[in-house]
Each structure stands twice: as structure tokens, then as C-alpha cells.
PDB file of C-alpha atoms and ligand atoms in Angstrom:
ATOM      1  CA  UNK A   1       0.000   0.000   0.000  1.00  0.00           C
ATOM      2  CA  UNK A   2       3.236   2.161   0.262  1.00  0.00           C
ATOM      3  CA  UNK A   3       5.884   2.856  -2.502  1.00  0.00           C
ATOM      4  CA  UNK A   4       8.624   4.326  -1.205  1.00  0.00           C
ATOM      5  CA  UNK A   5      11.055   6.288  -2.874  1.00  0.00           C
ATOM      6  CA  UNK A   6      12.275   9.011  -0.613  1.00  0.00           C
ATOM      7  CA  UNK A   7      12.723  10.161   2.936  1.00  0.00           C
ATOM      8  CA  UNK A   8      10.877  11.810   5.177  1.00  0.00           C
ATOM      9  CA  UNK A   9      10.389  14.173   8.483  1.00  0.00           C
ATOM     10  CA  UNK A  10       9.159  14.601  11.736  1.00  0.00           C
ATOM     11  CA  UNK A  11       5.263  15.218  12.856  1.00  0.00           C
ATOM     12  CA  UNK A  12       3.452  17.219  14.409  1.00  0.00           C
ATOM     13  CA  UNK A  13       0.558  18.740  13.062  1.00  0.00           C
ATOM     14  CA  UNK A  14      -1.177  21.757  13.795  1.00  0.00           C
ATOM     15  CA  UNK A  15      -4.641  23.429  13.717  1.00  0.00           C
ATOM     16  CA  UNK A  16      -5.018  26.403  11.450  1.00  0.00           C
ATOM     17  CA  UNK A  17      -1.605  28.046  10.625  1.00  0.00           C
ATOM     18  CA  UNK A  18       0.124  25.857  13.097  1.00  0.00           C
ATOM     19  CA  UNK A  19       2.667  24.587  11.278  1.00  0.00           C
ATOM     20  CA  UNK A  20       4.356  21.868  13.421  1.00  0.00           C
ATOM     21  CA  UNK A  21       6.728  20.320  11.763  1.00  0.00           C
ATOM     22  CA  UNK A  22       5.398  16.840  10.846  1.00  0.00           C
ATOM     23  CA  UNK A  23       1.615  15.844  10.367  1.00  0.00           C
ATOM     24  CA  UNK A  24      -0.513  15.858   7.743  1.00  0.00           C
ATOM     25  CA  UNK A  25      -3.682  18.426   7.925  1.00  0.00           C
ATOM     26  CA  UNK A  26      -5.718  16.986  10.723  1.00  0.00           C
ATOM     27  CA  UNK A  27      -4.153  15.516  14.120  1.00  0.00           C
ATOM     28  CA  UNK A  28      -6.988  13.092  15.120  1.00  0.00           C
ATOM     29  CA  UNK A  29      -4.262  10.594  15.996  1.00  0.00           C
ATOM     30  CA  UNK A  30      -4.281   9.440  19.598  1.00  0.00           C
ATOM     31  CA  UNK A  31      -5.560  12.641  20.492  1.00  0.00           C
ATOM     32  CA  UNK A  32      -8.871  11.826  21.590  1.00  0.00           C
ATOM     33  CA  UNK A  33      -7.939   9.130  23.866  1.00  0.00           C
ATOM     34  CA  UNK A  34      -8.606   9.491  27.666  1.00  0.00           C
ATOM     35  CA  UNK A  35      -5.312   8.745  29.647  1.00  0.00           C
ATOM     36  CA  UNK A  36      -4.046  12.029  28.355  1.00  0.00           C
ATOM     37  CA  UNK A  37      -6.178  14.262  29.865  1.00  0.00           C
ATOM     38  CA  UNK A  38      -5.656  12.881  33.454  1.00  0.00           C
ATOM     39  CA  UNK A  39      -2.389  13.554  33.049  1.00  0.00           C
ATOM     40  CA  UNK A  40      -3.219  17.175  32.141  1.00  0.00           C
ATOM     41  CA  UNK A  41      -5.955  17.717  34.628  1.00  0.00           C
ATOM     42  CA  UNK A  42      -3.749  16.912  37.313  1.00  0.00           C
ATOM     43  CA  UNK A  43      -0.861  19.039  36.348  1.00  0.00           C
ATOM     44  CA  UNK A  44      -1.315  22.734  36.460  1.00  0.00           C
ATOM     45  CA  UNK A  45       0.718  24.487  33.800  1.00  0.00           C
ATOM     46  CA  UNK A  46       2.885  26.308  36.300  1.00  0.00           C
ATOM     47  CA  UNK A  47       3.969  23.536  38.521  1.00  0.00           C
ATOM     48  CA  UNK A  48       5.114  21.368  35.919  1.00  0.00           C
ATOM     49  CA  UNK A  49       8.771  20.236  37.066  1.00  0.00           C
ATOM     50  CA  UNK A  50      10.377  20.825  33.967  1.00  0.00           C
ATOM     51  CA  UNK A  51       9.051  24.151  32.505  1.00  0.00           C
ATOM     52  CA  UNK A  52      10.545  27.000  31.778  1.00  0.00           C
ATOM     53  CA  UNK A  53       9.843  30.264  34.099  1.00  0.00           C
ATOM     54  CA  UNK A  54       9.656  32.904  31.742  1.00  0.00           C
ATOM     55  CA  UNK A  55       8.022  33.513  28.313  1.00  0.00           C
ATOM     56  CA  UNK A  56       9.506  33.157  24.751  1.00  0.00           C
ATOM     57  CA  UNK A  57       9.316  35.243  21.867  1.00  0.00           C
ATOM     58  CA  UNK A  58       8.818  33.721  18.550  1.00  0.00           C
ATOM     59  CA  UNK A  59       8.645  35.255  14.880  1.00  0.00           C
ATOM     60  CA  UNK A  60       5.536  35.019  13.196  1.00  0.00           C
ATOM     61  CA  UNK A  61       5.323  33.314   9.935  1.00  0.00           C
ATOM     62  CA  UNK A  62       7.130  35.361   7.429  1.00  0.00           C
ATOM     63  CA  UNK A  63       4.401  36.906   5.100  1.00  0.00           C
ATOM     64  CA  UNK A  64       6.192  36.140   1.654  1.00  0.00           C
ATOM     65  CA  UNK A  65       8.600  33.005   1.341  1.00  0.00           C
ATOM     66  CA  UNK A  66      11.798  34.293   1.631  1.00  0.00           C
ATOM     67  CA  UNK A  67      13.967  32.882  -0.728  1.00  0.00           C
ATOM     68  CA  UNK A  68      15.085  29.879   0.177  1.00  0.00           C
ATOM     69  CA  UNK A  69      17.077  29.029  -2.570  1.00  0.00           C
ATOM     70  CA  UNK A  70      19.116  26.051  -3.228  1.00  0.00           C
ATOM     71  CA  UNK A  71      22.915  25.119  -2.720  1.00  0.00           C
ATOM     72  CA  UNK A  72      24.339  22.898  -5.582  1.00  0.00           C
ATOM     73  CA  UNK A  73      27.028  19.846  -4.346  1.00  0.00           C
ATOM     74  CA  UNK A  74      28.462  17.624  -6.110  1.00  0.00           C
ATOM     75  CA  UNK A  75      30.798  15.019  -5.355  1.00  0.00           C
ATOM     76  CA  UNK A  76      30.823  11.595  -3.300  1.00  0.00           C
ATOM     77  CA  UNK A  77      30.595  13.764  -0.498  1.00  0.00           C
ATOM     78  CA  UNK A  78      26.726  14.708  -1.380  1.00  0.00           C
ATOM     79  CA  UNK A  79      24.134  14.051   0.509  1.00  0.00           C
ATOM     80  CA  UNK A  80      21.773  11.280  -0.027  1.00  0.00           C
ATOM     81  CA  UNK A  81      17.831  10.783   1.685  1.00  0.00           C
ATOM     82  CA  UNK A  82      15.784   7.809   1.007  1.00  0.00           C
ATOM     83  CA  UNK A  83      12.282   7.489   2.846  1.00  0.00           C
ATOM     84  CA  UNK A  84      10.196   4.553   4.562  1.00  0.00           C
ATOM     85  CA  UNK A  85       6.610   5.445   4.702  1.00  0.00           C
ATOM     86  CA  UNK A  86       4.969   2.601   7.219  1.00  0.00           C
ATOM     87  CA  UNK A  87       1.905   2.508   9.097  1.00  0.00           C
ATOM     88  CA  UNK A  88       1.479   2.819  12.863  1.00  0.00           C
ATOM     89  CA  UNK A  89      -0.168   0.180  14.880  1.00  0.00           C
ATOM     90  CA  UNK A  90      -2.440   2.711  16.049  1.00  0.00           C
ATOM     91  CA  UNK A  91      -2.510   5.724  13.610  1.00  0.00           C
ATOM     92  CA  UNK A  92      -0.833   7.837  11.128  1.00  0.00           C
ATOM     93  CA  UNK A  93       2.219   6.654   9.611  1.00  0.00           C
ATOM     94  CA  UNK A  94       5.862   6.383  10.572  1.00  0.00           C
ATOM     95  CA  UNK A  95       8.140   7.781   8.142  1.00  0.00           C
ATOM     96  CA  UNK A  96      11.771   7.041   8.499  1.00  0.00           C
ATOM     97  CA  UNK A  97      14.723   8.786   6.564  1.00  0.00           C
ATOM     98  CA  UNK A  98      18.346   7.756   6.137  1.00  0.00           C
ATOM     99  CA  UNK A  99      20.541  10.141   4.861  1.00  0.00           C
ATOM    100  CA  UNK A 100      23.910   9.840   4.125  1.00  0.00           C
ATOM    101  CA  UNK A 101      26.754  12.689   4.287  1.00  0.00           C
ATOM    102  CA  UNK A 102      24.698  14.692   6.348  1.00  0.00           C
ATOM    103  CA  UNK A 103      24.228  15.725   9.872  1.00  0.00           C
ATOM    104  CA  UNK A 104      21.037  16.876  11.516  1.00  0.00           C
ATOM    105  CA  UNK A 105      21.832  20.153  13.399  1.00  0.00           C
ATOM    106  CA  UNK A 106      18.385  21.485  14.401  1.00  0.00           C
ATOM    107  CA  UNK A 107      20.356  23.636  17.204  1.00  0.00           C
ATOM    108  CA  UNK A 108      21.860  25.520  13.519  1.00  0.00           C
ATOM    109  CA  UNK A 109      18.342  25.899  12.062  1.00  0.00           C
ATOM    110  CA  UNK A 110      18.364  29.632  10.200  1.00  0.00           C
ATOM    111  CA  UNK A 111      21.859  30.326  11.443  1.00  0.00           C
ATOM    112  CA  UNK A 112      24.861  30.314   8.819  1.00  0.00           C
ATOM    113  CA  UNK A 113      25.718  27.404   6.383  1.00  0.00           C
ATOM    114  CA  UNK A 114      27.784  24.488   7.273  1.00  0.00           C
ATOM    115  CA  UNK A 115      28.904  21.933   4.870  1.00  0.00           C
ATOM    116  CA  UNK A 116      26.746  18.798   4.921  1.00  0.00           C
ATOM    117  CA  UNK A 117      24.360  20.007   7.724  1.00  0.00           C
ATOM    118  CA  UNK A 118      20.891  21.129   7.985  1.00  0.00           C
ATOM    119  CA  UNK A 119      17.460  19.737   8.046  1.00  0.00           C
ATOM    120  CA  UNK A 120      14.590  18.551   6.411  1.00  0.00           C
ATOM    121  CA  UNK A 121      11.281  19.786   5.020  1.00  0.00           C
ATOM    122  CA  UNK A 122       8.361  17.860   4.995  1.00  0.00           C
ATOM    123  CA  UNK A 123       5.633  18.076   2.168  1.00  0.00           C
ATOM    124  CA  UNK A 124       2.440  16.427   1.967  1.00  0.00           C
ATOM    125  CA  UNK A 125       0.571  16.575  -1.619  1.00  0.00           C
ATOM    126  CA  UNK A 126       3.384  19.209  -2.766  1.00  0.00           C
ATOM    127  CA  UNK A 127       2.257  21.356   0.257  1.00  0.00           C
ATOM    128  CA  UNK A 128       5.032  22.668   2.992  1.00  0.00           C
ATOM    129  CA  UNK A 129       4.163  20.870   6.316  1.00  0.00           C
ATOM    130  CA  UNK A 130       7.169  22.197   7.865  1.00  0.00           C
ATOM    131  CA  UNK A 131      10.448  21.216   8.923  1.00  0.00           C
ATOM    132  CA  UNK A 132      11.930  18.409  10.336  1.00  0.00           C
ATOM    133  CA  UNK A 133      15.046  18.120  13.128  1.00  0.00           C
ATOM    134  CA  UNK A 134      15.033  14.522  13.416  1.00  0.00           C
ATOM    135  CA  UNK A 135      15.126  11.250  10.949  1.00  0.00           C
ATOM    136  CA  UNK A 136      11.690  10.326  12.534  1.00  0.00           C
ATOM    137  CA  UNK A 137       8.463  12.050  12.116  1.00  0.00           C
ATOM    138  CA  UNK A 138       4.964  10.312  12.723  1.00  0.00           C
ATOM    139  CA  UNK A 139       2.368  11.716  10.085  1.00  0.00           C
ATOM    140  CA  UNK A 140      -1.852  11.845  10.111  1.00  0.00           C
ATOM    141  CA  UNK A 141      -3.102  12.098   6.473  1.00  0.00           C
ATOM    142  CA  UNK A 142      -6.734  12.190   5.243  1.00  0.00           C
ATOM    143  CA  UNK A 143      -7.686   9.119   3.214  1.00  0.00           C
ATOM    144  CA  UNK A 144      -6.785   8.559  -0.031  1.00  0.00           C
ATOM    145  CA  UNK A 145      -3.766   8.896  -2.146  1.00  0.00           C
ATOM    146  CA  UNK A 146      -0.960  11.486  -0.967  1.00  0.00           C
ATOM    147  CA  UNK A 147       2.505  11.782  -1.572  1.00  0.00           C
ATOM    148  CA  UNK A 148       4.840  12.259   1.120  1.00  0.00           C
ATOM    149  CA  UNK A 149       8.250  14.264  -0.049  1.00  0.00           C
ATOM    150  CA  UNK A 150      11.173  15.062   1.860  1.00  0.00           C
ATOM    151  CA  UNK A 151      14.272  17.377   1.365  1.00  0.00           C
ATOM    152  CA  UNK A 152      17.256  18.044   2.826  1.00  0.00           C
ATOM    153  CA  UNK A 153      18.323  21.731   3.609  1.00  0.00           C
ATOM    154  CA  UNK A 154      20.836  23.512   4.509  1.00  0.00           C
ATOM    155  CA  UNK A 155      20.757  25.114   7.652  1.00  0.00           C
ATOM    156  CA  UNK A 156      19.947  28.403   5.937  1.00  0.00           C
ATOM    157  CA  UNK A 157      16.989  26.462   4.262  1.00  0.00           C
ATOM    158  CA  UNK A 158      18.462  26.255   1.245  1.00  0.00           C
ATOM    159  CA  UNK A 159      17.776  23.207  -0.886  1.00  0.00           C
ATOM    160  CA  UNK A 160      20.563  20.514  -1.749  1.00  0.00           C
ATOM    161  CA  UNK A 161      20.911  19.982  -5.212  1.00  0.00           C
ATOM    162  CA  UNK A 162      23.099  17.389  -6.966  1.00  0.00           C
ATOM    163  CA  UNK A 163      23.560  18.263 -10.740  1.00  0.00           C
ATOM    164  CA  UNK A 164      20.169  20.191 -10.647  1.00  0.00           C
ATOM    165  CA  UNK A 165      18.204  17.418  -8.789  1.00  0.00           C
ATOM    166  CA  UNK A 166      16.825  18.353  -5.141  1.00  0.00           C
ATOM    167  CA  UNK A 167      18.138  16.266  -2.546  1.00  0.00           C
ATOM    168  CA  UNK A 168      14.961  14.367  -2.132  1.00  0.00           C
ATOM    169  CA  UNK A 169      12.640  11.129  -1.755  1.00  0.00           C
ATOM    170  CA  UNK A 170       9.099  11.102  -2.138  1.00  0.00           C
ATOM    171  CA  UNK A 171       6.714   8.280  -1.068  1.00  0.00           C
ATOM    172  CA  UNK A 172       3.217   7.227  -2.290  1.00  0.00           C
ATOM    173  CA  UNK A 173       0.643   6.530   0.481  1.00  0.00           C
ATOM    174  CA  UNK A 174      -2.220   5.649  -0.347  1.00  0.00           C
ATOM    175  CA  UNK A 175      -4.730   5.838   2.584  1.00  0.00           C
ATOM    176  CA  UNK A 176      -7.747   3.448   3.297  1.00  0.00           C
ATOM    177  CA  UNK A 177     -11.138   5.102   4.347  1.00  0.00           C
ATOM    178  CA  UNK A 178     -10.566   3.313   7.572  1.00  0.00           C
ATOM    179  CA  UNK A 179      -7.213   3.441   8.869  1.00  0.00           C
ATOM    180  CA  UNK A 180      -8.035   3.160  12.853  1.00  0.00           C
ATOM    181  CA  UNK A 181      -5.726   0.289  14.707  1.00  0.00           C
ATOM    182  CA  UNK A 182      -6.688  -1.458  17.629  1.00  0.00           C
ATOM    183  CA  UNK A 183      -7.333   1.469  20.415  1.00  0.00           C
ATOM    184  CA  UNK A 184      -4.595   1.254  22.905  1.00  0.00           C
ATOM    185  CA  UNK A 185      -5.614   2.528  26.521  1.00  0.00           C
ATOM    186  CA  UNK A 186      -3.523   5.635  27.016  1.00  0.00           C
ATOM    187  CA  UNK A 187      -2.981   5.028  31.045  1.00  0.00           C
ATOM    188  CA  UNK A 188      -0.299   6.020  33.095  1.00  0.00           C
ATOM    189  CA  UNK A 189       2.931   4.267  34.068  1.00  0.00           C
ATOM    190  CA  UNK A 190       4.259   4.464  37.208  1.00  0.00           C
ATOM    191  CA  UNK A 191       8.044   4.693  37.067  1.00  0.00           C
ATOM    192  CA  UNK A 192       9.428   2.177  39.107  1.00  0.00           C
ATOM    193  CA  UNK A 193      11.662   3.886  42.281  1.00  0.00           C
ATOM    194  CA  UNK A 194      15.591   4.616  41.007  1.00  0.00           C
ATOM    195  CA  UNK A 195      14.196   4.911  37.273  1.00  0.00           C
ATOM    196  CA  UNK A 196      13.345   8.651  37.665  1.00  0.00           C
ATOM    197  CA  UNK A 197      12.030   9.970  33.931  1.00  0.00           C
ATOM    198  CA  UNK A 198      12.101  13.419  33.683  1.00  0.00           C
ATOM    199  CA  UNK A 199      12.156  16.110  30.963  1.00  0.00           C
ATOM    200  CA  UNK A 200      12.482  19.736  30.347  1.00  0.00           C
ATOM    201  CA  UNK A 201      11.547  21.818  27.610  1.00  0.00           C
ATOM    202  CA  UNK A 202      13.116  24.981  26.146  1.00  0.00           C
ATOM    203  CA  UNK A 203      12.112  26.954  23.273  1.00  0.00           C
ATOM    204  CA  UNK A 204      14.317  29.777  21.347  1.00  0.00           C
ATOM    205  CA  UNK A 205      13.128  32.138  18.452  1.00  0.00           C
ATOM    206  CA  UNK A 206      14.059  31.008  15.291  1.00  0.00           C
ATOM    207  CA  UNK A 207      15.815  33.728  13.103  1.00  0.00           C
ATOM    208  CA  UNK A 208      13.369  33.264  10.757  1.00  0.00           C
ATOM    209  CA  UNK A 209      10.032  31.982  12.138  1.00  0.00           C
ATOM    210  CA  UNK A 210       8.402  30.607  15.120  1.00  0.00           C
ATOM    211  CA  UNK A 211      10.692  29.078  17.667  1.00  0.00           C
ATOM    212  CA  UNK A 212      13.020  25.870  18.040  1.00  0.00           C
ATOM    213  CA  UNK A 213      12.056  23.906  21.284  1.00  0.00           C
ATOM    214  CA  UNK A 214      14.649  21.435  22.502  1.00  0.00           C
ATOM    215  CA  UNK A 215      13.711  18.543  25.137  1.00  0.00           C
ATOM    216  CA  UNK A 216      16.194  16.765  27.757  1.00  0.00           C
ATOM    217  CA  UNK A 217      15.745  13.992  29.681  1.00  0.00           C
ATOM    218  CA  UNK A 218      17.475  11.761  31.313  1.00  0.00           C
ATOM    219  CA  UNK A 219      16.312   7.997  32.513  1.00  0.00           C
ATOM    220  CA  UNK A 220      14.514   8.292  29.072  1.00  0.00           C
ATOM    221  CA  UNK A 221      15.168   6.604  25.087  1.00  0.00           C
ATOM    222  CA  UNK A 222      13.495   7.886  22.431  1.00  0.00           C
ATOM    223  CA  UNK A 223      12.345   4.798  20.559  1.00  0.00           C
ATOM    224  CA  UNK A 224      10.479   5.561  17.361  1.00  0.00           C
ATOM    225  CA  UNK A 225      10.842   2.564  15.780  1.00  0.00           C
ATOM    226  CA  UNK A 226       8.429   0.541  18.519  1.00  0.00           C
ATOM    227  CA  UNK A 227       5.978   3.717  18.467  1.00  0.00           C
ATOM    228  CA  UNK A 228       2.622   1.751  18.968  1.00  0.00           C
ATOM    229  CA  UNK A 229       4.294  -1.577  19.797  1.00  0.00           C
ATOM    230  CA  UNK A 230       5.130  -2.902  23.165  1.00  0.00           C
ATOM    231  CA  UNK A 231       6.272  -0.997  26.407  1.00  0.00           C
ATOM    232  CA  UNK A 232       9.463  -1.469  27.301  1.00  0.00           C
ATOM    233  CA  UNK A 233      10.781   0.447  30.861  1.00  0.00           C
ATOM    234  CA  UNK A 234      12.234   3.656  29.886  1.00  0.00           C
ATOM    235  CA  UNK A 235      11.421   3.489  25.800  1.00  0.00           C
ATOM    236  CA  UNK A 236       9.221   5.550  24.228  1.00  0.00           C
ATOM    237  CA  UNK A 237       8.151   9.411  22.219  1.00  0.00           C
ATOM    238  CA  UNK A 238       6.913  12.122  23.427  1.00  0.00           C
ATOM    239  CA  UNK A 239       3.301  14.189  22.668  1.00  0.00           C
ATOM    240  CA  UNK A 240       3.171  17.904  22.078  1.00  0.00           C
ATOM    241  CA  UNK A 241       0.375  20.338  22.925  1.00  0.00           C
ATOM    242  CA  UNK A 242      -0.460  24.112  21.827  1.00  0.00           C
ATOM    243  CA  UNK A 243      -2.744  25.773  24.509  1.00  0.00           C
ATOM    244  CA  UNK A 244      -3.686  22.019  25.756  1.00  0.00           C
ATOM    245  CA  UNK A 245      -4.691  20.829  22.382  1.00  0.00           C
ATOM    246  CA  UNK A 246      -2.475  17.319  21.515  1.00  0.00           C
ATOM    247  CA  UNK A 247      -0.957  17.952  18.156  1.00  0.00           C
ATOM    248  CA  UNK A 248       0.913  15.110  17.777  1.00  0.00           C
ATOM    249  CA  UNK A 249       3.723  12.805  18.474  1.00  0.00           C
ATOM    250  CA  UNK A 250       7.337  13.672  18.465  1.00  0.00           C
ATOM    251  CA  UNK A 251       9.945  11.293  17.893  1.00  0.00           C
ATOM    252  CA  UNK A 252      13.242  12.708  19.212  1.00  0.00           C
ATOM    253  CA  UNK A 253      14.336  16.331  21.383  1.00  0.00           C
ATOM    254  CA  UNK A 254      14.048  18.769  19.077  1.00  0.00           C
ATOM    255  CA  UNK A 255      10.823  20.616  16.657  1.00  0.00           C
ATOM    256  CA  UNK A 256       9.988  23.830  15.598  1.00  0.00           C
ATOM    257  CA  UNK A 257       6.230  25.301  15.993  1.00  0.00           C
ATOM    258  CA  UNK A 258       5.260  28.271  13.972  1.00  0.00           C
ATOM    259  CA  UNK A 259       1.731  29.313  15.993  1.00  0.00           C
ATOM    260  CA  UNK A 260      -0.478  32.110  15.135  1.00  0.00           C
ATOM    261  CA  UNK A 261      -0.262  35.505  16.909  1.00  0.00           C
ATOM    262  CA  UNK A 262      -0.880  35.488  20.588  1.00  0.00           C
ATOM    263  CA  UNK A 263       0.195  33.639  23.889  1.00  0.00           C
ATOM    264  CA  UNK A 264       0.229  29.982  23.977  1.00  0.00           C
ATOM    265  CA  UNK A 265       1.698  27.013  25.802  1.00  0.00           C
ATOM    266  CA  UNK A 266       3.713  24.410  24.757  1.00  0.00           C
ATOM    267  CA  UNK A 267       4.096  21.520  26.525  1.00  0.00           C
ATOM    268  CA  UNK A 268       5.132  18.005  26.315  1.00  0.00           C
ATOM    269  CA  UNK A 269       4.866  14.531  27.678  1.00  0.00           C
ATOM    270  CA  UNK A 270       6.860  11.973  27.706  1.00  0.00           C
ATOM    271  CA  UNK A 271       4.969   8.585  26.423  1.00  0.00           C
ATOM    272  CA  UNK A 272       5.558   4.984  26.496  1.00  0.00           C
ATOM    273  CA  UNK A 273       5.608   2.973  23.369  1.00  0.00           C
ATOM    274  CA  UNK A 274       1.914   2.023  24.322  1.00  0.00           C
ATOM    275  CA  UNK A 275       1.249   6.587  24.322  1.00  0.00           C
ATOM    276  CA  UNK A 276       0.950   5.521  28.635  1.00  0.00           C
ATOM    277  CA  UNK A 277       2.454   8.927  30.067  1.00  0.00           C
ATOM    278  CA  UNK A 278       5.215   8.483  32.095  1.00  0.00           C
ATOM    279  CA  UNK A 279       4.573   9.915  35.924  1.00  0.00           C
ATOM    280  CA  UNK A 280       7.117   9.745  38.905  1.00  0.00           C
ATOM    281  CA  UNK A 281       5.118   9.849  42.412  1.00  0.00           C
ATOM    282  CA  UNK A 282       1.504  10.824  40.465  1.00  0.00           C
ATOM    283  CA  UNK A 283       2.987  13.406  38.457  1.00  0.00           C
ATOM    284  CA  UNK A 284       2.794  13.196  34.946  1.00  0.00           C
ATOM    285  CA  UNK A 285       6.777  13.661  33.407  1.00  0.00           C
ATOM    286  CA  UNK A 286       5.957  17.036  31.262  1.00  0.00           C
ATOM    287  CA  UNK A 287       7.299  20.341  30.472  1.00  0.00           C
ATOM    288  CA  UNK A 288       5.984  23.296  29.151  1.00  0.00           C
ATOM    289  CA  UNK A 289       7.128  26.900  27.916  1.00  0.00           C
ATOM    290  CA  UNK A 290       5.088  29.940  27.289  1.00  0.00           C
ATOM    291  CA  UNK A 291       5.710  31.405  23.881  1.00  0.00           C
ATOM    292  CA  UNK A 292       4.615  34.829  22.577  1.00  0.00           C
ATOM    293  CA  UNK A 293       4.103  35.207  18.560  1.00  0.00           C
ATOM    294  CA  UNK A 294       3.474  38.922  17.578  1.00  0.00           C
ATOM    295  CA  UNK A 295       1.260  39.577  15.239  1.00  0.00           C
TER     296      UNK A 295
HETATM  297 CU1  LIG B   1       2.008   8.371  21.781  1.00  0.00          CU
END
């Protein structure tokens, strides 16, 4: 049901502009499931262990694409992306990207070019979802036929380009009317004494727009690759909400939100390979930031 022929990015998706980098145009997903929202209810924004104190700035969307551009390379030292487009147990897709000669530096994102590094964009149906910081990215798409497309760009958002070809992979996905797995109880595990999971969350304005949040945790692996599959102690992604609305699932530390004007909050949580949220002592292991996006 999927032909693969590229690479792909990381997913979150957003409502309205939101532009999260990941998911397709609606973030259904696991949203709707219960265990989340005990964790929420019973953690007040501000007391959240790992939050930051005070409130970020973020650019706005730009209101004309800048030029993005591309940077030709050529060589054996070129970078390469390929893609693998797979299904979730429980919804969405996983999309996977190798790359080869090329290093993911999300902390670079809209600073000055460096050989060989950067990040990816994510399109859906030709259509900018929005940028990617990790080879992982979990994806919602409406059903029917859609084409997934990745590229790798400089951290300046330029485009690679190999003898006038985009540094790219594209897959085809085409999407049943039903695509619902078996519904997986979002509960809550209890971190066993001396495995303490915790996380913080920071956010910094992007030079261009919105704002690059980074995670750390510690007693915690990030373990895309059994999203949906079994829990295993310490394993597991992490879920993302804007203003307590669950955009989606992120597969590694680092994503960049562009939100519409106005104060929100970002927060995360950290989730076990079954979506259980992690809590130490009844509290749910989250962060959250503030962020401000002018107008
Ligand atoms: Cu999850």
C-alpha cells in the first residue's frame, strides 16, 4: 500500500496556521484518547517540574517566502535521503529517513551554512508541512492517495541539489477510508523507584520563524521505531500540545512550531511505546514553555 522512494520528516501537526513540523492536515491521531487528559488535569501548567519560568518570543510566519534558494554539491561527499513510509499500529504513519553525508543540526536551524548540515522539510501533496530536526516524524493524512516528499536543507533552508536534482525522496501513500488500529488505553505508568524519567523543555526564536524547542531527559530513550508496539521500561516518544490541544507525536528532542499571533503554551509529555504517560510519584513527566508570537 506504500511505494517508497524518498525520505521523510518529523510530525506534528497543527490546527489552522500551526505549522508543526510533521503531520498531515488533521491531528486526530491518539488525540482523543482518555489517559491524556488525566495527566493534564492533574498538572497545572505552572507547577510542571520541567518548565521553563519565563516567556519566549517567537517570529511570526514570514508573510512572503523568503527565498530559500538552493545550494548545488556535487561530489561523493553529497548528501543522499531515502524514505520509509509505514503505518502505525495505532494511527498515522511512521516515516523514516536515512541520509547519508549529512548531519542533523536542528540547534543551527536559520543560522549560517555548514557543509553537509541542515534539516529537512516535509511536504504532503506538494504542500510545505514544515520542517523536520530529526530522521523520525509520525504523520496523520486524510484518506486517499498522498505523496509524502522530503528534502534536505541547509541550515539556511536552502535546498541541496546534486547536478540540478533536489536532494529528495518522495513516497506514495495511499490511505484506506478506515485506517483506525486497535485502540490502545492511554494510562499512566508508574516509574518504578531509582528509574526517575524526567524532561524539560526549552524553546528559542528562530531567526526566521516561530521558535526551536529542545527537550532533555534523562532515565529516558526515544524509541520511534516501537511507536505503537510494546512498552518497554524507559522506551518511548513524546506528545506535544499548543494551549492544551495534543498535536501530535514527536519522535526525538528537538521541533519547531510556527503558531499564530498570541500567547500559547507548549508543553510536552513523555509517552511509552503504548502513548501511557510516564509519571514519577503521580505526576505526569511534562514540560511546558510559554511562547509569545506577535502579530
Ligand atoms: Cu504516543
Amino acid at each position: 500500500m506504500i511505494s517508497i522512494s524518498a525520505r521523510a520528516l518529523l510530525g506534528v501537526v497543527g490546527a489552522g496556521t500551526l505549522l508543526i513540523a510533521g503531520c498531515g492536515t488533521n491531528e486526530v491521531d491518539d488525540a482523543a484518547t482518555a489517559g491524556d487528559r488525566t495527566t493534564v488535569a492533574t498538572a497545572p501548567a505552572t507547577t510542571i517540574a520541567g518548565s521553563t519560568a519565563e516567556t519566549v518570543s517567537c517570529p511570526p510566519a514570514p508573510t512572503s517566502m523568503m527565498g530559500e534558494g538552493t545550494r548545488a554539491v556535487s561530489g561523493a561527499d553529497a548528501p543522499t535521503v531515502s524514505l520509509d513510509v509505514k503505518p502505525d499500529a495505532k494511527a498515522g504513519y511512521n516515516v523514516a529517513m536515512e541520509t547519508t553525508n549529512f548531519t542533523w543540526a536542528p540547534e543551527h536551524a536559520s543560522g549560517e551554512h555548514v557543509d553537509g548540515e541542515g534539516h529537512a522539510h516535509l511536504y504532503v501533496d506538494g504542500k510545505k508541512v514544515g520542517r523536520v530536526y530529526e530522521p523520525w516524524v509520525h504523520l496523520m493524512l486524510e484518506p486517499g492517495d498522498h505523496e509524502v516528499t522530503v528534502s534536505l536543507n541547509g541550515n539556511d533552508h536552502a535546498a541541496y541539489v546534486v547536478d540540478g536534482v533536489p536532494v529528495e525522496a518522495t513516497a506514495e501513500v495511499e490511505v484506506g477510508a478506515v485506517m483506525e488500529g486497535p485502540m490502545m488505553q492511554e494510562g499512566v505508568v508508574e516509574t518504578a523507584k531509582g528509574s526517575e524519567v524526567t524532561v524539560t523543555l526549552t524553546a528559542e526564536a528562530d531567526a526566521k520563524a516561530g521558535c526551536n524547542f529542545i527537550m532533555e531527559t534523562t532515565g529516558f530513550m526515544w524509541a520511534p521505531e516501537h511507536a505503537s508496539g510494546e512498552p518497554v521500561a524507559g522506551e518511548g516518544h513524546a506528545h506535544v500540545y499548543v494551549d492544551g490541544e495534543k498535536q501530535g507525536r514527536l519522535y526525538g528532542p528537538a521541533f519547531h512550531l510556527v503558531l499564530e499571533p498570541g500567547t500559547h503554551e507548549v508543553r510536552v509529555s513523555l509517552n511509552g511505546n503504548d502513548h501511557s504517560g510516564y509519571a514519577v510519584d503521580g505526576q505526569a513527566v511534562e514540560a511546558s514553555v510559554t511562547v509569545e508570537v506577535e502579530a
